[in-house]
CSV table of C-alpha atoms and ligand atoms in Angstrom, one decimal:
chain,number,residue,atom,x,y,z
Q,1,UNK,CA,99.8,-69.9,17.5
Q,2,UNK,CA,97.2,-70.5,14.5
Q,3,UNK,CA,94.9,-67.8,13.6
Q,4,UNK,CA,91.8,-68.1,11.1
Q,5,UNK,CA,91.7,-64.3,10.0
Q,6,UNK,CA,88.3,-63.6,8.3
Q,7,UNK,CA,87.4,-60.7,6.6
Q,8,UNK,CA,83.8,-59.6,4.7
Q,9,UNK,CA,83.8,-56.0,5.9
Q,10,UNK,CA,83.2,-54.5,2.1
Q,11,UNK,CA,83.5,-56.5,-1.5
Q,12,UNK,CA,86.3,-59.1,-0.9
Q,13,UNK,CA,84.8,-62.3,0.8
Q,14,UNK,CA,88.6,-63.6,2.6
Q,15,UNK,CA,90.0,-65.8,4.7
Q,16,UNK,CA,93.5,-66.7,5.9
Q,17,UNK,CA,95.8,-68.2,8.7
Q,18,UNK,CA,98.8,-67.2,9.7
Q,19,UNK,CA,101.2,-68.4,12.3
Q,20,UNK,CA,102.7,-66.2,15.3
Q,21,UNK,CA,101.1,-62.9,13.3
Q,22,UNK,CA,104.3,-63.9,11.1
Q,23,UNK,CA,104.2,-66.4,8.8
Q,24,UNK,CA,101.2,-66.7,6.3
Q,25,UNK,CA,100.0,-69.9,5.5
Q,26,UNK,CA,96.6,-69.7,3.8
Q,27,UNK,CA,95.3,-66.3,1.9
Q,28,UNK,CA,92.0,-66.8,-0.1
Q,29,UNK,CA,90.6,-64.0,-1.3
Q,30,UNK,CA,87.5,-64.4,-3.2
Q,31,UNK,CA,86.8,-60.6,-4.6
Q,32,UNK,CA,83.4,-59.5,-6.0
Q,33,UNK,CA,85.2,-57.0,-8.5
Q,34,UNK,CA,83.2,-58.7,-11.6
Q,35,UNK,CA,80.1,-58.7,-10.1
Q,36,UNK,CA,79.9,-54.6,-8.8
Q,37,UNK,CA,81.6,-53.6,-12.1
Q,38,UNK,CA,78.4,-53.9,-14.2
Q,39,UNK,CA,76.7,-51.0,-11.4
Q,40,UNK,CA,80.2,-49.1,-11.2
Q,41,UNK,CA,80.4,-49.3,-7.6
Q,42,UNK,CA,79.8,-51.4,-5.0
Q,43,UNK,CA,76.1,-52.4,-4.6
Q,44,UNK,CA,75.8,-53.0,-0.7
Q,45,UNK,CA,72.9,-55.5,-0.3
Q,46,UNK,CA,74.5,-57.5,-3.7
Q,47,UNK,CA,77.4,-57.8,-1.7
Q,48,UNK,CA,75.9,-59.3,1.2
Q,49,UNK,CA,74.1,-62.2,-0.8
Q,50,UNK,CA,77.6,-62.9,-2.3
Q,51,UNK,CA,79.2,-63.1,0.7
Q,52,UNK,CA,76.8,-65.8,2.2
Q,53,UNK,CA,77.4,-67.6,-1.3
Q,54,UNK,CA,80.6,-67.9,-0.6
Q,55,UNK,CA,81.9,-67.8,3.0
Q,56,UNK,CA,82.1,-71.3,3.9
Q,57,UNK,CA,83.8,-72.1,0.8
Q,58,UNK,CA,86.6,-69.5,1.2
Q,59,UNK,CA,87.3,-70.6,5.1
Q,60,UNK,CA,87.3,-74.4,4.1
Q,61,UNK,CA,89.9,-73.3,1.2
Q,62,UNK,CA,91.7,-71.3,4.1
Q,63,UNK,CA,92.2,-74.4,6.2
Q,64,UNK,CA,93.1,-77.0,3.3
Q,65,UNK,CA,95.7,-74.2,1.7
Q,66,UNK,CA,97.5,-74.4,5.1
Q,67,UNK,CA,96.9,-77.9,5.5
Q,68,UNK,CA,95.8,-77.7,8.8
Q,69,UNK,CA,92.6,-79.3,10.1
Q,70,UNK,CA,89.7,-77.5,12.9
Q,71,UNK,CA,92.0,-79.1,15.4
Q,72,UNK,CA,95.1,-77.2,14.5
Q,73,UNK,CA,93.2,-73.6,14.7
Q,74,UNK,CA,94.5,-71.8,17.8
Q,75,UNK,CA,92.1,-69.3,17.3
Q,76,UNK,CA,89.6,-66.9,15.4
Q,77,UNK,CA,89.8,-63.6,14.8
Q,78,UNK,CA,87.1,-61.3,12.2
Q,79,UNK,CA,87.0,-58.0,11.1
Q,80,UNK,CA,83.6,-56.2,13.2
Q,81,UNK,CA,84.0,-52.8,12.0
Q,82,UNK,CA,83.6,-50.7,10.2
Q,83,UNK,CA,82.6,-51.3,6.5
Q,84,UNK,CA,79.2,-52.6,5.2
Q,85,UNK,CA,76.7,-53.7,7.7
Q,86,UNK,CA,75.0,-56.2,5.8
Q,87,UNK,CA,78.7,-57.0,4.6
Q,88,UNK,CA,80.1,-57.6,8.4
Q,89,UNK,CA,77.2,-59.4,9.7
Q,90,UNK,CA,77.6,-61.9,7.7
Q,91,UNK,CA,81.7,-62.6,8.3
Q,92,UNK,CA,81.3,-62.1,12.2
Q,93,UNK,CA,78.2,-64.4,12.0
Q,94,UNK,CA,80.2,-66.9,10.7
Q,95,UNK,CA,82.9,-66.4,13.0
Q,96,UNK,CA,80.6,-66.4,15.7
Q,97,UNK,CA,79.2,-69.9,15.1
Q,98,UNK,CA,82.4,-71.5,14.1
Q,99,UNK,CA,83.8,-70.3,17.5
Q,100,UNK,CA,80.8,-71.7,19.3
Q,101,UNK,CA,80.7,-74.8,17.2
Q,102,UNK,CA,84.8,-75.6,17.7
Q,103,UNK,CA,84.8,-73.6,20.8
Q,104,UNK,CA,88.2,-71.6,19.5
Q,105,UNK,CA,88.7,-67.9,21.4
Q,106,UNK,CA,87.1,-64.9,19.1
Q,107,UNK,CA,89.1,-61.9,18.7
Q,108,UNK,CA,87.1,-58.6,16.2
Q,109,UNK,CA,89.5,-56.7,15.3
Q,110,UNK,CA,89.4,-53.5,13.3
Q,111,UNK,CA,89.5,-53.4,9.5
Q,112,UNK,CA,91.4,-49.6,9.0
Q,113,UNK,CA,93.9,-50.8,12.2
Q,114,UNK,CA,94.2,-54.5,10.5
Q,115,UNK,CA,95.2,-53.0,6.9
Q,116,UNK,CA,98.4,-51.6,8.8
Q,117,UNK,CA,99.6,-55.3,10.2
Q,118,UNK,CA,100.0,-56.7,6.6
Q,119,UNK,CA,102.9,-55.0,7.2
Q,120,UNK,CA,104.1,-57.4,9.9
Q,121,UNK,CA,104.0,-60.3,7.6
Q,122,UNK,CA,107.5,-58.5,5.6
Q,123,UNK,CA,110.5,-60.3,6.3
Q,124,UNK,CA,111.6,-57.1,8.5
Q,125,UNK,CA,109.2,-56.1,10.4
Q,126,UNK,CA,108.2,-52.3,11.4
Q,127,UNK,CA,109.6,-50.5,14.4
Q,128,UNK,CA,107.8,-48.4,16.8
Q,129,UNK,CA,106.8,-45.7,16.5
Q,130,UNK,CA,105.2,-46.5,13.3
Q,131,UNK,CA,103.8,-43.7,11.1
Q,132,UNK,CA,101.4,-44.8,8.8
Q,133,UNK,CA,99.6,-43.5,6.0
Q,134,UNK,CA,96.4,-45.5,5.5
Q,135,UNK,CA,94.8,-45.1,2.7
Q,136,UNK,CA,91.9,-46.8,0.9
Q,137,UNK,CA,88.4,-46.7,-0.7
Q,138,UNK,CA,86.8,-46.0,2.3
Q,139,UNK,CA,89.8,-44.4,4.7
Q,140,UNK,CA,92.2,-42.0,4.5
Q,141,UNK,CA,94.0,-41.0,7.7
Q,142,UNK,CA,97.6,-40.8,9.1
Q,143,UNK,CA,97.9,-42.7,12.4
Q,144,UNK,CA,100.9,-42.6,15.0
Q,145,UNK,CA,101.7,-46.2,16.5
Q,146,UNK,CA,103.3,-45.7,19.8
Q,147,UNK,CA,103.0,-49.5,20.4
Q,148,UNK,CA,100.4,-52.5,19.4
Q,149,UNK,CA,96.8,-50.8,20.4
Q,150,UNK,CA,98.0,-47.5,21.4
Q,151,UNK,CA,98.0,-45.0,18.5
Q,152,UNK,CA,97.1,-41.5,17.9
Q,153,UNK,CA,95.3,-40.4,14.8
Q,154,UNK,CA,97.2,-37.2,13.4
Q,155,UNK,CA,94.9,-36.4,10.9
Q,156,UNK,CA,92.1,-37.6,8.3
Q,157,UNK,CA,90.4,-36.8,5.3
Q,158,UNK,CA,87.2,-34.3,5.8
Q,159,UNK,CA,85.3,-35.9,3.0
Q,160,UNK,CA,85.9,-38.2,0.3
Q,161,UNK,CA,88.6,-40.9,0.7
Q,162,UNK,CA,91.4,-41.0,-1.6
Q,163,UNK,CA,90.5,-44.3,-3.2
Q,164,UNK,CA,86.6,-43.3,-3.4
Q,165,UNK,CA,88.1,-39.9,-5.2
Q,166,UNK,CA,90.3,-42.3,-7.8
Q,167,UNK,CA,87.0,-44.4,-8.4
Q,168,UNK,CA,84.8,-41.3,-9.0
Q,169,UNK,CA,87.3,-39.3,-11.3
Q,170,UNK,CA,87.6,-43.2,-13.2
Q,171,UNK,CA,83.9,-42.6,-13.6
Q,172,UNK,CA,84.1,-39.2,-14.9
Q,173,UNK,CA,86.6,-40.1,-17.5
Q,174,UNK,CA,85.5,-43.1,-18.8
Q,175,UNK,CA,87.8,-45.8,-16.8
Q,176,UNK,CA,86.5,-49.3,-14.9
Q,177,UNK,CA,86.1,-49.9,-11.9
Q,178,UNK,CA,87.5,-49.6,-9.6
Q,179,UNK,CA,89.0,-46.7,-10.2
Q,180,UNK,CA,92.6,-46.8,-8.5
Q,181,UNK,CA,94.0,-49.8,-10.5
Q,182,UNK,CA,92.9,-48.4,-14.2
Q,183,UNK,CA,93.8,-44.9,-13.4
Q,184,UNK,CA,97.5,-46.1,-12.7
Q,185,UNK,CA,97.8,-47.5,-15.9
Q,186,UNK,CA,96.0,-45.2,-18.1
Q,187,UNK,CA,98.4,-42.8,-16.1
Q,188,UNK,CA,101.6,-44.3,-17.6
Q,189,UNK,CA,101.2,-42.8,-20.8
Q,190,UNK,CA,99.5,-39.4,-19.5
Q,191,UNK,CA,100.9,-36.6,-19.1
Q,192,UNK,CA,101.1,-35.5,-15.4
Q,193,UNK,CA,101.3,-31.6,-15.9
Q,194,UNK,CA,98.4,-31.3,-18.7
Q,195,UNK,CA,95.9,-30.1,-16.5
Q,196,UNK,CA,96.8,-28.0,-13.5
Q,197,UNK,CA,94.5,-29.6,-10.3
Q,198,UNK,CA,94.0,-27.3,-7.0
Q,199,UNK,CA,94.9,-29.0,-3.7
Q,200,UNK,CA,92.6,-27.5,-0.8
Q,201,UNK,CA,94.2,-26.1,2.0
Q,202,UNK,CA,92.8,-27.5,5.6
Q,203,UNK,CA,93.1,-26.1,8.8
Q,204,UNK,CA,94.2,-29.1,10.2
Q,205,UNK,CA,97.8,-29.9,10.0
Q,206,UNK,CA,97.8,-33.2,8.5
Q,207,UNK,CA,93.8,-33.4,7.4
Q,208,UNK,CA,93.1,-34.2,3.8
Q,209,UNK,CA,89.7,-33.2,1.6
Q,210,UNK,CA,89.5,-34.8,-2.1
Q,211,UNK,CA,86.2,-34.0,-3.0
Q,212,UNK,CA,87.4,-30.6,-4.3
Q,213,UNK,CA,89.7,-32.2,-6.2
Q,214,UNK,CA,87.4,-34.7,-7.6
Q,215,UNK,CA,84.8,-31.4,-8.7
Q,216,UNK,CA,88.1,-29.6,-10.2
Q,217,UNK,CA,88.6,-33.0,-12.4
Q,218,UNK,CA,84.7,-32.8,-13.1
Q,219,UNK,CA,85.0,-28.6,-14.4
Q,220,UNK,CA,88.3,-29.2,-15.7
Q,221,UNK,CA,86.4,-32.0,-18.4
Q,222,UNK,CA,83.7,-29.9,-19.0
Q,223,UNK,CA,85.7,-27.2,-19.8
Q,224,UNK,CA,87.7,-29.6,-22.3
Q,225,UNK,CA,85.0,-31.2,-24.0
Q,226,UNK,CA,83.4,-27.7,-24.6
Q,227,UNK,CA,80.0,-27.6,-22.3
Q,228,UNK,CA,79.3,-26.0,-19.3
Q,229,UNK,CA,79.0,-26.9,-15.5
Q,230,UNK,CA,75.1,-27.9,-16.0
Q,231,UNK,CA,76.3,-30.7,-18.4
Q,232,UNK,CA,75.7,-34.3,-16.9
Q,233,UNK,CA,78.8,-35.8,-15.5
Q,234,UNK,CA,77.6,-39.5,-16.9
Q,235,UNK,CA,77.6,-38.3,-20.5
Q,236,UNK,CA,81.4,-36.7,-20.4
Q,237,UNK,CA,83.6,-40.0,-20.8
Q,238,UNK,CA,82.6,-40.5,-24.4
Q,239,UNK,CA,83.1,-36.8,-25.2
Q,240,UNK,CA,87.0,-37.5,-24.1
Q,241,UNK,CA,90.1,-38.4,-26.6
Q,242,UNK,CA,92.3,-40.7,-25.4
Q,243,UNK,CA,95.4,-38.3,-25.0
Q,244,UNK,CA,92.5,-35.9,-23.0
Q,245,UNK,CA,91.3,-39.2,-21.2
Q,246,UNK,CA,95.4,-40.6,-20.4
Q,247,UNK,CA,96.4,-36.9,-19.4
Q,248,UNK,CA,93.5,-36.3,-16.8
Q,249,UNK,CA,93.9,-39.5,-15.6
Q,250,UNK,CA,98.1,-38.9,-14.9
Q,251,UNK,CA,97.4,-35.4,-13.7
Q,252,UNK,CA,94.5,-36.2,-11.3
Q,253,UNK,CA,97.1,-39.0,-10.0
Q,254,UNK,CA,99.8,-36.0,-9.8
Q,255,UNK,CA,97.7,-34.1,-7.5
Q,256,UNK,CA,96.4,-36.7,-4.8
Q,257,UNK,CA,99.6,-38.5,-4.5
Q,258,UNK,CA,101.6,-35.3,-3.9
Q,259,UNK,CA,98.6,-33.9,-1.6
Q,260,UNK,CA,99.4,-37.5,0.8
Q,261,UNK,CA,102.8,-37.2,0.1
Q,262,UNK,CA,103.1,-33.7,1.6
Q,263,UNK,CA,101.0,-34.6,5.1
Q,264,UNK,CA,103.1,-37.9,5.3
Q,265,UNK,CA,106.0,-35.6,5.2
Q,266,UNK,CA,105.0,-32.9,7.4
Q,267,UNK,CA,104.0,-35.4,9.9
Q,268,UNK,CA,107.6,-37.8,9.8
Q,269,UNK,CA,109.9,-34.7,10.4
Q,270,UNK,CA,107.4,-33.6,13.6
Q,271,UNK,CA,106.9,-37.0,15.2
Q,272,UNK,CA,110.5,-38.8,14.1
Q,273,UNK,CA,109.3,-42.5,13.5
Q,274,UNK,CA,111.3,-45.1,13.4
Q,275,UNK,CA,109.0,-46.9,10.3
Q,276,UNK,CA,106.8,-45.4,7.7
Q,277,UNK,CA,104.1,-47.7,6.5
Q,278,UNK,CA,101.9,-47.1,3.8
Q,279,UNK,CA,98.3,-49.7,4.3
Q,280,UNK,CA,95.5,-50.5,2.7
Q,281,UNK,CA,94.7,-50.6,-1.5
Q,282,UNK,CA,95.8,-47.1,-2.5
Q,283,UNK,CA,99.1,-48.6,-0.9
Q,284,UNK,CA,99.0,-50.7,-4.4
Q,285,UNK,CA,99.6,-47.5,-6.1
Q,286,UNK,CA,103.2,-47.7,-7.5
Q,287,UNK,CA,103.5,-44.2,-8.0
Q,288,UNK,CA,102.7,-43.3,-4.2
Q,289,UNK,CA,105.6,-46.0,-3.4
Q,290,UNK,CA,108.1,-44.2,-5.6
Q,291,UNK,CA,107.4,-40.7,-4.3
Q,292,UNK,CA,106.7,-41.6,-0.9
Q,293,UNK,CA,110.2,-43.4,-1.1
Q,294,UNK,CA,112.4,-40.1,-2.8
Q,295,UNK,CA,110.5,-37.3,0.3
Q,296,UNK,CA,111.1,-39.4,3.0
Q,297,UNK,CA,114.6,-40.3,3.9
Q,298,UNK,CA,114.2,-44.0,5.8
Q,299,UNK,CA,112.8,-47.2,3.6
Q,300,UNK,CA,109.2,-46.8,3.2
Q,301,UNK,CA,107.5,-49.9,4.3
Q,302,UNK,CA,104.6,-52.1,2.0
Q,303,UNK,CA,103.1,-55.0,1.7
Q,304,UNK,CA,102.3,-56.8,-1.5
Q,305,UNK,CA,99.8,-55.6,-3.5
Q,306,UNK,CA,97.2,-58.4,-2.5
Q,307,UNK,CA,98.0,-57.7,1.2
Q,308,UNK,CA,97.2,-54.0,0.5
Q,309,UNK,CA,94.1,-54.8,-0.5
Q,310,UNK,CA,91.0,-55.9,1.6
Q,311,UNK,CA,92.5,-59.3,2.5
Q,312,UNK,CA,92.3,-61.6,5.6
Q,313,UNK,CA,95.6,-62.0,6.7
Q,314,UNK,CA,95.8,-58.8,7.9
Q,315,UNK,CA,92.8,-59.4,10.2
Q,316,UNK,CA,95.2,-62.8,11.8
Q,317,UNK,CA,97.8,-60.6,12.0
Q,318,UNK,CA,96.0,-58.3,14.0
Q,319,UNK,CA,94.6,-60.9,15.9
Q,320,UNK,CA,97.5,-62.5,16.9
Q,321,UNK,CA,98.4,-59.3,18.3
Q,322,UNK,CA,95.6,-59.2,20.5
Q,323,UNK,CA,95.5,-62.7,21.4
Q,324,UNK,CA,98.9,-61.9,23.1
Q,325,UNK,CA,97.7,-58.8,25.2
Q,326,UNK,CA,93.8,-59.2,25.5
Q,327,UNK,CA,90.6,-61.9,26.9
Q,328,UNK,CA,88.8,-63.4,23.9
Q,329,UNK,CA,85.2,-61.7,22.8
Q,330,UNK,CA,82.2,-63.9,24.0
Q,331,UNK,CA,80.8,-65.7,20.7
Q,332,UNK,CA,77.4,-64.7,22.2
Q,333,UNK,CA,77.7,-60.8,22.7
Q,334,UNK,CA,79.8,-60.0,19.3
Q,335,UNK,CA,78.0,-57.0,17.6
Q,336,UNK,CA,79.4,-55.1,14.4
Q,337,UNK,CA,80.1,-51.3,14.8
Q,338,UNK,CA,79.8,-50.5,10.7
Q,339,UNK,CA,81.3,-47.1,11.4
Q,340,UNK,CA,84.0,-47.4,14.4
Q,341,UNK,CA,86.9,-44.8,13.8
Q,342,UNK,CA,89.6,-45.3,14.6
Q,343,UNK,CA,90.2,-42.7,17.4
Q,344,UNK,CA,88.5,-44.7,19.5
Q,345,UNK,CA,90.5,-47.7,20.5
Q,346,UNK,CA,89.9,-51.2,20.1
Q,347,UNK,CA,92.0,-52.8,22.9
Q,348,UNK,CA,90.2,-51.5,26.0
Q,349,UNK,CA,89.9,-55.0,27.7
Y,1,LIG,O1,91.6,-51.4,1.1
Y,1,LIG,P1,90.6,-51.6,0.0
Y,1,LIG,O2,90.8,-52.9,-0.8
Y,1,LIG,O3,89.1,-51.5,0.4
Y,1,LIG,C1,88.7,-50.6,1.4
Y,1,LIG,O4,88.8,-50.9,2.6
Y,1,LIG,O5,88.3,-49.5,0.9
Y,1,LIG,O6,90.8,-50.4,-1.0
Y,1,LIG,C2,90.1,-50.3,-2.2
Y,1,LIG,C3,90.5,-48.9,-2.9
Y,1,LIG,C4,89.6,-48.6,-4.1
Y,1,LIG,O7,89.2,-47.3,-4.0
Y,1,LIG,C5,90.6,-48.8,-5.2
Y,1,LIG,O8,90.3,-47.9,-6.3
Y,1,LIG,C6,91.9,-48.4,-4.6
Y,1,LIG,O9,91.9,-49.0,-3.3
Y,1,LIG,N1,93.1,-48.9,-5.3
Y,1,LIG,C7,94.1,-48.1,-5.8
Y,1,LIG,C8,95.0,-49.0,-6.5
Y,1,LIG,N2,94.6,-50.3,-6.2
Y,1,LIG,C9,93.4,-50.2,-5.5
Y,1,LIG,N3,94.2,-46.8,-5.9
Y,1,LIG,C10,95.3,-46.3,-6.5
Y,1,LIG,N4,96.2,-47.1,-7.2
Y,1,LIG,C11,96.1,-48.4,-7.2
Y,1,LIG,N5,97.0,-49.2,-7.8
Y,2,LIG,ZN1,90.2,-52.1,3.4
């Protein structure tokens, strides 16, 4: 079976098939880092205009990559929630009318729950029950798999998500967006144990909060560069050396990795997985894999780094998934749920 995957939930603009949620033909991901960079952040209604730019390009490219034809597509499935509204609408409106049009069954599937099936394109794929850490610009939860579409969420952050937290302190010290990729390098060379970083303590077991940490980066700058708490955040990056600005961005990193690597812990030696996944674009983070990998005693599972970011394979993958155990969406009565947790299941059909 050949799914179309398509995926416009935030900045990326994707679309992919893959075969028997196993074998990836097509991935074309057409990202809109360039254009949000000049703002430092994603711009929500900029991103909406970019994805109609660009949408039926990017599927067109999906099909020829995989050199399939309309005929040859099994089926369609599109991320509906949660992410951007303007963002989804215009990814599930596509989807919609290319269903109605070649009269292929529509599966939504959701984004968070899609960013953990990358990991069933690897050649081995995960066991249930799957433990997985997801973590992302816009997520940051850990989520028990017991099988496909029945999962428990354990815990999840209270406020800011770890990747929102790694493009804010990137802001603070000067870095590009986004934050996560130019953090890890500056971090190389830093010095993880210049600046000591508090990690909050939650009442849930495996909750997570990282806007404290992002504030302690904030005072801890201020109190570097010599000026106090009232001093604008905006003007601290140029105020910054670079061993200051390589050290804050290695002991920042420190911190939050070893903050998710001490819930993913906790939560493995309660619940006894048989697979640990790690999903979505903080899953790029090389230093979370190589932690991750020495606390936990059975192979930690990734995908690639473009399959850990927002990507549309993952969405087929998913699909596929549900294809096999649920009735297609009606074309007509598709609406986008922009912010659908996860809690609340997405297989109830
Ligand atoms: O999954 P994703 O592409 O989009 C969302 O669904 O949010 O994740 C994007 C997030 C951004 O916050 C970005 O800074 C972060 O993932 N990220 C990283 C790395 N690569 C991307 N964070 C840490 N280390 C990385 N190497
Ligand atoms: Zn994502």
């Amino acid at each position: 079976m050949k799914i179309l995957g398509i995926e416009s939930s935030c900045d990326e603009t994707a679309a992919s098939i893959v075969q028997d949620g196993r074998i990836l033909l097509s991935n074309v991901i057409n990202s809109q880092i360039d254009i949000h960079t000049v703002y430092g952040g994603v711009v929500p209604e900029v991103a909406a205009r970019s994805h109609i730019e660009v949408i039926n390009p990017v599927i067109n490219q999906a099909i020829a990559e995989a050199n399939l034809n309309w005929d040859d597509v099994d089926a369609i499935a599109v991320t509906y929630a949660p992410g951007l509204v303007g963002s989804l609408l215009i990814g599930t409106l596509a989807a919609r009318t290319l269903a109605i049009l070649k009269n292929k069954p529509l599966y939504p599937v959701h984004h968070v729950e899609a960013h953990v099936y990358a990991n069933f394109l690897n050649k081995i794929e995960p066991k249930f029950p799957i433990l997985a850490l997801i973590v992302s610009g816009g997520h940051c939860q850990i989520v028990l798999f017991h099988d496909h579409g029945d999962y428990e969420l354990l815990g999840q952050t209270q406020d800011d998500a770890v990747g929102e937290a790694f493009d804010k302190v990137a802001k603070i010290i000067g870095l590009p967006y986004p934050g996560g990729p130019s953090i890890a390098k500056e971090a190389k060379n830093g010095n993880p144990l210049a600046y000591k970083l508090p990690k909050s303590k939650l009442s849930g077991k495996y909750d997570f909060s990282f806007s404290g940490l992002k504030t302690a980066v904030l005072r801890a700058v201020q109190r570097e560069v010599g000026v106090d708490f009232t001093f604008p955040s905006t003007g601290l990056a140029e105020l910054l050396n670079s061993t200051q600005r390589i050290d804050f961005a290695a002991s920042f990193q420190r911190t939050a990795i070893e903050t998710l690597v001490e819930k993913t812990k906790l939560a493995f030696y309660d619940f006894n997985p048989k697979s640990v996944v790690i999903a979505g674009g903080v899953a790029a983070n090389q230093e979370l894999r190589r932690i991750l990998s020495e606390q936990i005693p059975i192979p930690i599972e990734y995908a690639p780094i473009d399959l850990c970011t927002d990507n549309a394979a993952m969405v087929a993958t998913l699909g596929y998934y549900h294809a096999q155990k649920k009735k297609p969406t009606s074309p007509f009565e598709l609406e986008v749920i922009p912010s659908l947790s996860m809690t609340k299941t997405t297989w109830s059909s």
